Structure formats: structure tokens, C-alpha cells
mmCIF file of C-alpha atoms in Angstrom:
data_model
loop_
_atom_site.group_PDB
_atom_site.id
_atom_site.type_symbol
_atom_site.label_atom_id
_atom_site.label_comp_id
_atom_site.label_asym_id
_atom_site.label_seq_id
_atom_site.Cartn_x
_atom_site.Cartn_y
_atom_site.Cartn_z
ATOM 1 C CA LEU M 100 -24.211 -49.354 -10.271
ATOM 2 C CA ASP M 101 -25.973 -46.229 -8.992
ATOM 3 C CA GLU M 102 -27.968 -48.335 -6.538
ATOM 4 C CA ILE M 103 -24.801 -50.004 -5.238
ATOM 5 C CA LEU M 104 -23.015 -46.665 -4.863
ATOM 6 C CA ALA M 105 -25.916 -45.086 -2.979
ATOM 7 C CA HIS M 106 -26.006 -48.050 -0.607
ATOM 8 C CA LYS M 107 -22.228 -47.886 -0.184
ATOM 9 C CA ARG M 108 -22.339 -44.231 0.848
ATOM 10 C CA ARG M 109 -24.881 -45.035 3.565
ATOM 11 C CA GLU M 110 -22.817 -48.030 4.632
ATOM 12 C CA VAL M 111 -19.643 -45.953 4.948
ATOM 13 C CA GLU M 112 -21.426 -43.410 7.133
ATOM 14 C CA LEU M 113 -22.514 -46.195 9.478
ATOM 15 C CA ARG M 114 -19.011 -47.658 9.625
ATOM 16 C CA ARG M 115 -17.509 -44.242 10.227
ATOM 17 C CA ALA M 116 -19.807 -43.852 13.242
ATOM 18 C CA GLN M 117 -18.663 -47.224 14.589
ATOM 19 C CA ARG M 118 -14.967 -46.621 13.972
ATOM 20 C CA PRO M 119 -13.964 -42.967 13.575
ATOM 21 C CA PHE M 120 -11.719 -41.991 10.698
ATOM 22 C CA GLU M 121 -9.045 -40.817 13.131
ATOM 23 C CA SER M 122 -8.562 -44.332 14.493
ATOM 24 C CA PHE M 123 -7.234 -45.502 11.124
ATOM 25 C CA GLU M 124 -4.844 -42.573 10.937
ATOM 26 C CA ALA M 125 -3.535 -43.396 14.396
ATOM 27 C CA ALA M 126 -3.078 -47.087 13.597
ATOM 28 C CA LEU M 127 -1.367 -46.424 10.299
ATOM 29 C CA ALA M 128 0.805 -43.665 11.697
ATOM 30 C CA SER M 129 2.361 -46.265 13.987
ATOM 31 C CA SER M 130 3.562 -48.272 10.970
ATOM 32 C CA ALA M 131 6.749 -46.367 10.263
ATOM 33 C CA SER M 132 9.446 -47.675 7.906
ATOM 34 C CA GLU M 133 12.128 -46.212 5.716
ATOM 35 C CA LEU M 134 10.908 -47.588 2.399
ATOM 36 C CA ARG M 135 7.730 -48.462 0.632
ATOM 37 C CA PRO M 136 7.639 -51.591 -1.519
ATOM 38 C CA PRO M 137 8.564 -51.158 -5.200
ATOM 39 C CA LEU M 138 6.123 -48.890 -7.008
ATOM 40 C CA LEU M 139 5.690 -48.287 -10.711
ATOM 41 C CA ALA M 140 6.019 -44.729 -11.923
ATOM 42 C CA ARG M 141 4.977 -43.233 -15.239
ATOM 43 C CA ASP M 142 8.277 -42.341 -16.906
ATOM 44 C CA GLY M 143 8.143 -41.526 -20.591
ATOM 45 C CA ASP M 144 7.484 -44.691 -22.567
ATOM 46 C CA ARG M 145 8.501 -47.175 -19.906
ATOM 47 C CA ALA M 146 7.557 -48.313 -16.433
ATOM 48 C CA ALA M 147 10.192 -47.335 -13.907
ATOM 49 C CA VAL M 148 10.526 -49.264 -10.673
ATOM 50 C CA GLU M 149 11.261 -46.961 -7.787
ATOM 51 C CA MET M 150 11.770 -47.295 -4.066
ATOM 52 C CA ALA M 151 9.901 -44.306 -2.718
ATOM 53 C CA PRO M 152 10.340 -42.753 0.715
ATOM 54 C CA SER M 153 7.467 -43.721 2.980
ATOM 55 C CA SER M 154 5.473 -41.184 4.891
ATOM 56 C CA SER M 155 5.012 -43.832 7.597
ATOM 57 C CA PHE M 156 2.465 -46.275 6.234
ATOM 58 C CA SER M 157 4.319 -49.352 4.963
ATOM 59 C CA LYS M 158 5.285 -51.728 7.755
ATOM 60 C CA SER M 159 3.987 -52.294 11.212
ATOM 61 C CA ARG M 160 3.521 -54.827 13.921
ATOM 62 C CA THR M 161 -0.193 -54.204 13.535
ATOM 63 C CA VAL M 162 -0.578 -53.444 9.806
ATOM 64 C CA SER M 163 0.757 -55.968 7.290
ATOM 65 C CA ALA M 164 3.742 -54.993 5.149
ATOM 66 C CA ILE M 165 2.615 -54.218 1.618
ATOM 67 C CA ARG M 166 3.173 -56.702 -1.186
ATOM 68 C CA PRO M 167 3.786 -55.024 -4.572
ATOM 69 C CA PHE M 168 0.716 -55.436 -6.785
ATOM 70 C CA ALA M 169 1.620 -53.349 -9.848
ATOM 71 C CA VAL M 170 5.207 -54.583 -10.073
ATOM 72 C CA THR M 171 3.967 -58.169 -9.909
ATOM 73 C CA LEU M 172 1.631 -57.633 -12.869
ATOM 74 C CA ARG M 173 4.441 -56.117 -14.938
ATOM 75 C CA GLN M 174 6.144 -59.510 -15.348
ATOM 76 C CA PRO M 175 6.469 -60.987 -18.881
ATOM 77 C CA GLY M 176 3.387 -62.647 -20.319
ATOM 78 C CA VAL M 177 -0.192 -62.240 -19.117
ATOM 79 C CA SER M 178 -0.500 -62.369 -15.330
ATOM 80 C CA ILE M 179 -3.653 -63.821 -13.809
ATOM 81 C CA VAL M 180 -5.383 -62.002 -10.956
ATOM 82 C CA ALA M 181 -7.604 -64.718 -9.478
ATOM 83 C CA GLU M 182 -10.677 -63.524 -7.638
ATOM 84 C CA PHE M 183 -12.706 -64.806 -4.717
ATOM 85 C CA LYS M 184 -16.273 -63.644 -4.360
ATOM 86 C CA ARG M 185 -19.219 -65.355 -2.757
ATOM 87 C CA ARG M 186 -21.935 -64.187 -5.104
ATOM 88 C CA SER M 187 -22.737 -61.539 -7.693
ATOM 89 C CA PRO M 188 -25.885 -59.655 -8.743
ATOM 90 C CA SER M 189 -25.732 -61.305 -12.162
ATOM 91 C CA GLY M 190 -24.519 -64.779 -11.193
ATOM 92 C CA GLY M 191 -25.989 -65.450 -7.760
ATOM 93 C CA GLU M 192 -24.159 -67.833 -5.397
ATOM 94 C CA LEU M 193 -20.918 -68.887 -7.070
ATOM 95 C CA ARG M 194 -19.285 -71.667 -5.055
ATOM 96 C CA PRO M 195 -21.304 -72.582 -1.961
ATOM 97 C CA GLY M 196 -19.157 -73.664 0.945
ATOM 98 C CA ALA M 197 -15.883 -72.347 -0.463
ATOM 99 C CA SER M 198 -13.672 -70.278 1.825
ATOM 100 C CA ALA M 199 -11.424 -67.387 0.899
ATOM 101 C CA GLY M 200 -8.405 -69.124 2.404
ATOM 102 C CA GLU M 201 -9.060 -72.378 0.569
ATOM 103 C CA MET M 202 -9.371 -70.617 -2.791
ATOM 104 C CA ALA M 203 -6.343 -68.399 -2.110
ATOM 105 C CA ARG M 204 -4.181 -71.460 -1.460
ATOM 106 C CA LEU M 205 -5.476 -73.128 -4.616
ATOM 107 C CA TYR M 206 -4.945 -70.026 -6.739
ATOM 108 C CA SER M 207 -1.408 -69.605 -5.411
ATOM 109 C CA ALA M 208 -0.512 -73.240 -6.067
ATOM 110 C CA CYS M 209 -1.851 -73.108 -9.625
ATOM 111 C CA GLY M 210 0.050 -70.050 -10.819
ATOM 112 C CA ALA M 211 -1.956 -66.912 -10.082
ATOM 113 C CA SER M 212 0.150 -63.755 -9.807
ATOM 114 C CA ALA M 213 -2.190 -61.870 -7.480
ATOM 115 C CA LEU M 214 -5.500 -62.226 -5.679
ATOM 116 C CA SER M 215 -8.672 -60.152 -5.720
ATOM 117 C CA VAL M 216 -11.217 -60.396 -2.914
ATOM 118 C CA LEU M 217 -14.713 -58.892 -3.013
ATOM 119 C CA THR M 218 -15.445 -57.269 0.342
ATOM 120 C CA ASP M 219 -18.851 -55.750 -0.436
ATOM 121 C CA GLU M 220 -21.398 -57.544 1.738
ATOM 122 C CA ALA M 221 -24.769 -56.235 0.579
ATOM 123 C CA TYR M 222 -24.469 -57.241 -3.071
ATOM 124 C CA PHE M 223 -21.576 -59.721 -3.175
ATOM 125 C CA GLY M 224 -21.701 -61.381 0.243
ATOM 126 C CA GLY M 225 -18.089 -60.536 1.053
ATOM 127 C CA THR M 226 -16.418 -59.105 4.141
ATOM 128 C CA ASP M 227 -13.023 -57.823 5.178
ATOM 129 C CA ALA M 228 -12.602 -61.133 6.998
ATOM 130 C CA ASP M 229 -12.473 -62.814 3.574
ATOM 131 C CA LEU M 230 -9.583 -60.559 2.565
ATOM 132 C CA VAL M 231 -7.714 -61.187 5.802
ATOM 133 C CA GLU M 232 -8.199 -64.945 5.448
ATOM 134 C CA ALA M 233 -7.043 -64.963 1.814
ATOM 135 C CA ARG M 234 -3.976 -62.892 2.601
ATOM 136 C CA GLN M 235 -2.982 -65.113 5.508
ATOM 137 C CA ALA M 236 -3.280 -68.191 3.286
ATOM 138 C CA SER M 237 -1.046 -66.857 0.504
ATOM 139 C CA SER M 238 2.056 -64.783 -0.132
ATOM 140 C CA LEU M 239 0.494 -63.097 -3.184
ATOM 141 C CA PRO M 240 -0.508 -59.414 -3.245
ATOM 142 C CA VAL M 241 -4.222 -58.902 -2.606
ATOM 143 C CA LEU M 242 -6.582 -56.410 -4.228
ATOM 144 C CA ARG M 243 -9.481 -55.262 -2.072
ATOM 145 C CA LYS M 244 -12.315 -55.116 -4.584
ATOM 146 C CA ASP M 245 -15.078 -52.857 -3.375
ATOM 147 C CA PHE M 246 -16.915 -49.724 -4.455
ATOM 148 C CA VAL M 247 -14.819 -46.818 -3.194
ATOM 149 C CA VAL M 248 -16.802 -43.618 -2.703
ATOM 150 C CA ASP M 249 -14.977 -42.115 0.286
ATOM 151 C CA ALA M 250 -11.384 -41.675 1.460
ATOM 152 C CA TYR M 251 -12.394 -43.533 4.629
ATOM 153 C CA GLN M 252 -12.486 -46.773 2.634
ATOM 154 C CA ILE M 253 -8.905 -46.312 1.442
ATOM 155 C CA TYR M 254 -7.592 -45.999 4.997
ATOM 156 C CA GLU M 255 -9.807 -48.951 5.912
ATOM 157 C CA ALA M 256 -8.328 -51.045 3.078
ATOM 158 C CA ARG M 257 -4.769 -50.410 4.263
ATOM 159 C CA ALA M 258 -5.725 -51.155 7.856
ATOM 160 C CA VAL M 259 -7.138 -54.594 6.974
ATOM 161 C CA GLY M 260 -4.033 -55.478 4.952
ATOM 162 C CA ALA M 261 -4.947 -54.740 1.334
ATOM 163 C CA ASP M 262 -2.042 -54.256 -1.063
ATOM 164 C CA ALA M 263 -4.175 -52.581 -3.724
ATOM 165 C CA ILE M 264 -7.671 -51.186 -4.155
ATOM 166 C CA LEU M 265 -10.165 -50.800 -6.984
ATOM 167 C CA LEU M 266 -11.173 -47.333 -8.161
ATOM 168 C CA ILE M 267 -14.051 -47.251 -10.667
ATOM 169 C CA VAL M 268 -13.853 -44.211 -12.926
ATOM 170 C CA ARG M 269 -17.607 -44.194 -13.526
ATOM 171 C CA ALA M 270 -18.222 -43.914 -9.785
ATOM 172 C CA LEU M 271 -15.981 -40.886 -9.181
ATOM 173 C CA THR M 272 -15.504 -37.294 -10.268
ATOM 174 C CA ASN M 273 -12.182 -36.334 -11.830
ATOM 175 C CA GLN M 274 -11.131 -34.596 -8.616
ATOM 176 C CA GLU M 275 -12.095 -37.585 -6.477
ATOM 177 C CA LEU M 276 -10.170 -39.890 -8.786
ATOM 178 C CA ARG M 277 -7.015 -37.774 -8.508
ATOM 179 C CA ASP M 278 -7.364 -37.360 -4.753
ATOM 180 C CA PHE M 279 -8.026 -41.053 -4.156
ATOM 181 C CA LEU M 280 -5.075 -42.068 -6.327
ATOM 182 C CA ASP M 281 -2.829 -39.694 -4.391
ATOM 183 C CA LEU M 282 -4.044 -41.058 -1.053
ATOM 184 C CA THR M 283 -3.621 -44.662 -2.200
ATOM 185 C CA ARG M 284 0.005 -44.008 -3.127
ATOM 186 C CA HIS M 285 0.555 -42.034 0.067
ATOM 187 C CA LEU M 286 -0.434 -45.165 1.973
ATOM 188 C CA GLY M 287 1.915 -47.289 -0.141
ATOM 189 C CA MET M 288 -0.781 -49.199 -2.026
ATOM 190 C CA ASP M 289 -1.502 -49.558 -5.735
ATOM 191 C CA ALA M 290 -4.837 -48.863 -7.429
ATOM 192 C CA LEU M 291 -6.501 -50.745 -10.253
ATOM 193 C CA VAL M 292 -8.411 -47.985 -12.043
ATOM 194 C CA GLU M 293 -11.376 -49.528 -13.822
ATOM 195 C CA THR M 294 -12.827 -48.166 -17.064
ATOM 196 C CA HIS M 295 -15.447 -49.183 -19.622
ATOM 197 C CA SER M 296 -15.127 -46.639 -22.450
ATOM 198 C CA GLU M 297 -12.636 -44.492 -24.355
ATOM 199 C CA ASP M 298 -13.603 -41.446 -22.300
ATOM 200 C CA GLU M 299 -13.100 -43.311 -19.033
ATOM 201 C CA VAL M 300 -9.669 -44.546 -20.154
ATOM 202 C CA ARG M 301 -8.663 -40.942 -20.881
ATOM 203 C CA ARG M 302 -9.983 -39.820 -17.502
ATOM 204 C CA ALA M 303 -7.992 -42.559 -15.773
ATOM 205 C CA LEU M 304 -4.791 -41.556 -17.555
ATOM 206 C CA ASP M 305 -5.348 -37.841 -16.923
ATOM 207 C CA ALA M 306 -5.693 -38.621 -13.210
ATOM 208 C CA GLY M 307 -2.332 -40.407 -13.240
ATOM 209 C CA ALA M 308 -3.406 -44.049 -13.196
ATOM 210 C CA ILE M 309 -0.616 -46.616 -13.522
ATOM 211 C CA VAL M 310 -2.736 -49.784 -13.544
ATOM 212 C CA VAL M 311 -5.640 -49.345 -15.959
ATOM 213 C CA GLY M 312 -8.381 -51.955 -16.167
ATOM 214 C CA VAL M 313 -11.059 -52.354 -18.804
ATOM 215 C CA ASN M 314 -14.144 -54.118 -17.517
ATOM 216 C CA ASN M 315 -15.790 -55.999 -20.366
ATOM 217 C CA ARG M 316 -19.018 -55.992 -18.344
ATOM 218 C CA ASP M 317 -21.195 -52.896 -18.302
ATOM 219 C CA LEU M 318 -21.956 -52.296 -14.626
ATOM 220 C CA ASP M 319 -25.326 -50.742 -15.470
ATOM 221 C CA THR M 320 -26.707 -53.335 -17.890
ATOM 222 C CA LEU M 321 -24.480 -56.275 -16.800
ATOM 223 C CA VAL M 322 -23.961 -57.084 -20.496
ATOM 224 C CA THR M 323 -20.480 -58.473 -21.260
ATOM 225 C CA ASP M 324 -18.525 -57.760 -24.451
ATOM 226 C CA VAL M 325 -15.182 -59.589 -24.425
ATOM 227 C CA THR M 326 -13.975 -57.603 -27.451
ATOM 228 C CA LEU M 327 -13.974 -54.346 -25.478
ATOM 229 C CA ALA M 328 -10.625 -54.742 -23.692
ATOM 230 C CA PRO M 329 -8.648 -55.550 -26.880
ATOM 231 C CA ARG M 330 -10.309 -52.593 -28.643
ATOM 232 C CA LEU M 331 -9.375 -50.138 -25.899
ATOM 233 C CA ARG M 332 -5.861 -51.496 -25.336
ATOM 234 C CA PRO M 333 -4.196 -49.091 -27.840
ATOM 235 C CA LEU M 334 -5.389 -46.113 -25.777
ATOM 236 C CA VAL M 335 -3.249 -47.143 -22.800
ATOM 237 C CA PRO M 336 0.462 -46.246 -23.135
ATOM 238 C CA PRO M 337 3.169 -48.867 -22.574
ATOM 239 C CA ASP M 338 4.341 -47.278 -19.328
ATOM 240 C CA CYS M 339 1.035 -48.339 -17.768
ATOM 241 C CA ILE M 340 -0.193 -51.811 -16.862
ATOM 242 C CA PHE M 341 -3.270 -52.960 -18.773
ATOM 243 C CA VAL M 342 -5.724 -55.340 -17.094
ATOM 244 C CA ALA M 343 -8.685 -56.993 -18.824
ATOM 245 C CA GLU M 344 -11.627 -57.759 -16.533
ATOM 246 C CA SER M 345 -14.725 -59.974 -16.823
ATOM 247 C CA GLY M 346 -15.901 -62.558 -19.308
ATOM 248 C CA VAL M 347 -12.614 -64.436 -19.721
ATOM 249 C CA SER M 348 -12.872 -68.178 -19.167
ATOM 250 C CA GLN M 349 -10.889 -69.923 -21.926
ATOM 251 C CA PRO M 350 -7.169 -70.239 -22.760
ATOM 252 C CA GLU M 351 -7.948 -69.015 -26.283
ATOM 253 C CA GLN M 352 -9.202 -65.735 -24.839
ATOM 254 C CA ILE M 353 -5.977 -65.333 -22.878
ATOM 255 C CA ALA M 354 -4.025 -65.905 -26.099
ATOM 256 C CA THR M 355 -6.072 -63.182 -27.813
ATOM 257 C CA LEU M 356 -5.387 -60.765 -24.969
ATOM 258 C CA TYR M 357 -1.701 -61.705 -25.034
ATOM 259 C CA ALA M 358 -1.575 -60.778 -28.715
ATOM 260 C CA ALA M 359 -3.404 -57.523 -27.980
ATOM 261 C CA GLY M 360 -0.778 -56.553 -25.403
ATOM 262 C CA ALA M 361 -2.628 -57.122 -22.139
ATOM 263 C CA ASP M 362 -0.425 -57.348 -19.059
ATOM 264 C CA ALA M 363 -2.953 -59.099 -16.835
ATOM 265 C CA VAL M 364 -6.446 -60.545 -16.694
ATOM 266 C CA LEU M 365 -8.730 -60.529 -13.666
ATOM 267 C CA ILE M 366 -10.787 -63.732 -13.522
ATOM 268 C CA GLY M 367 -13.361 -64.709 -10.931
ATOM 269 C CA GLU M 368 -16.678 -66.281 -11.839
ATOM 270 C CA SER M 369 -15.338 -68.792 -14.354
ATOM 271 C CA LEU M 370 -12.852 -70.128 -11.790
ATOM 272 C CA LEU M 371 -15.386 -70.266 -8.994
ATOM 273 C CA ARG M 372 -17.947 -72.086 -11.146
ATOM 274 C CA ALA M 373 -15.463 -74.559 -12.629
ATOM 275 C CA ALA M 374 -15.670 -78.222 -11.648
ATOM 276 C CA ASP M 375 -11.872 -78.148 -11.299
ATOM 277 C CA PRO M 376 -10.797 -74.525 -10.758
ATOM 278 C CA GLY M 377 -7.155 -75.511 -10.315
ATOM 279 C CA ALA M 378 -6.994 -77.219 -13.707
ATOM 280 C CA LEU M 379 -8.716 -74.277 -15.393
ATOM 281 C CA LEU M 380 -6.363 -71.787 -13.756
ATOM 282 C CA ARG M 381 -3.291 -73.770 -14.791
ATOM 283 C CA SER M 382 -4.516 -73.780 -18.400
ATOM 284 C CA LEU M 383 -5.107 -70.017 -18.313
ATOM 285 C CA VAL M 384 -1.676 -69.369 -16.801
ATOM 286 C CA ALA M 385 -0.061 -71.549 -19.479
ATOM 287 C CA ALA M 386 -1.881 -69.631 -22.227
ATOM 288 C CA GLY M 387 -0.468 -66.368 -20.876
ATOM 289 C CA ALA M 388 3.108 -67.587 -20.497
ATOM 290 C CA PRO M 389 5.681 -65.375 -22.280
ATOM 291 C CA ARG M 390 6.481 -66.466 -25.826
ATOM 292 C CA GLY M 391 9.056 -63.921 -26.910
ATOM 293 C CA ALA M 392 8.600 -60.310 -27.892
ATOM 294 C CA ARG M 393 5.092 -59.028 -28.605
ATOM 295 C CA VAL M 394 4.372 -56.519 -31.332
#
């Protein structure tokens, strides 16, 4: 992870030189509207849906109107966030020849609730063009999955049409996490705040995270422990949205996460490697379908 973050900081400096920070502010400032899309707010022991006044960043002729990511994942049952990525450091090339638009259409048709698109190029082979293509091919909200180390990337995400971004607790200081969450909401987007330990879950909650993810894969060792998310689930209060990430590939695992109280699961590699990703996704969606009240 440290290697990726160091590379990302250099990459952001290069991009900032090519397109100054102020150009994003100018483009987004032209996107005035009266309301943001529905946002989830921490409110006691429940998730409140609010329509918040926009500071001017929601709709535009040039910037896509935001699709609600958090609200979508709050639906009954276990929502599936289906991911497109070209390769990974641990898995290599995942589905040669596949396009982001093709997979987005397939995911949408087979029951996914939201999309995730890797836009890191150096380590995952992705680009912002993949996100744009996926979003144009589907009506689902799209998470821009990248390694955020600078506020520049948050403005950049909104400018390319992302509905939500990933913030990795391990990659940020407490102050950066709070500031980046505030900026994300200011721009009308949601943030999936990723954790991998009890301490990181507490840091996410202290910073005001609404959507809390637990990555079963250690980003330093790349070792996956699928029992981690269920173990950490009790630390996340019911007014937040809990997302399990990595290592999930079977309907039985979705059923286990359903019983543990997960709201959503982010799945990428298993879908992209499957002989029939549509059939696998349909089986995962069926396993997460609501079955009455959960304890």
C-alpha cells in the first residue's frame, strides 16, 4: 500500500500541473441546483434520509447529476456493488478484452445495486474513461475506486461523474479523513470509508463516516480473511451502512453476511473471473434478497 500511495502522490502532482485545481472549481461551480440527491445522515440509532441544500455542485449541463450511492445501499437485504477492474497486483489480468460498458450493462441487468470502477492506472490498469463508459452504460450509482491522497482527486472524481469515492482509513490522517469526508459531502457525493481493523473502524466513525467498509484483504500482505467483516460488524452502529469487501464469491458467503447484518458487499474479481459472470451475480443477488427481519 505504501508503494501505491507514494506513486499516487507523484501522479497527482503531475495531473495538477496538467489541469490546475482551479479548473475543477470553475467547472463545478457552474453546476448550480437547488437540491442535492438524497443523503444519509447519522441520526441517533437510525439512518435519516435528507434533502440537503446544495452549495452548487449537484447538477450541470457539463457535470452529471449525482445518483444516490448510500441511499441505494440502504435497501432491504444485502446489496451488491459490482466492480470492474482490469487487473490487480495480486490477481494479474482479470478479464482480457472486457470493457467497462459491457460489464456495467451486464451487472445492471443481473441485479447489482451499484457499480465500482477502478481508475488507478499504474497498478490496476484503469482510467477515468472506464468510469465514464460504465456510467453511460448504466443508470446505477458509480463508485470511483482509487487511492485518495489529495483533495484534488475528490474534485476530479466529481468532475468525471463519480457518485461516490473510496477513502482508505489506513492511507489518511484523522484530519485528512475528516476534511475529505466534508469535501465529499460538500460536492454532493458519498464516501465508502474502508477499514481493516477495530481501530480503523473507530477512526472512520469518529470522522463521521456514514458508509463503512471492511476490506477482508490486508492491503500490505494481500492476505484475505473472509471472517474479518462479520467479526467487525458489531462495531458499526445501525445508523451507518456496512459494506463487506474482498474475498466473497459464493452465495453461502452472502447468506453469512446477511445473517451478520451486512448492508452490502463489494465484489469484483470473482465476477470478472467467472465463466458466466451474469449467472454468478444473479445467484449472489438472490442470496442477499430480504427474508424478513434480521436480528
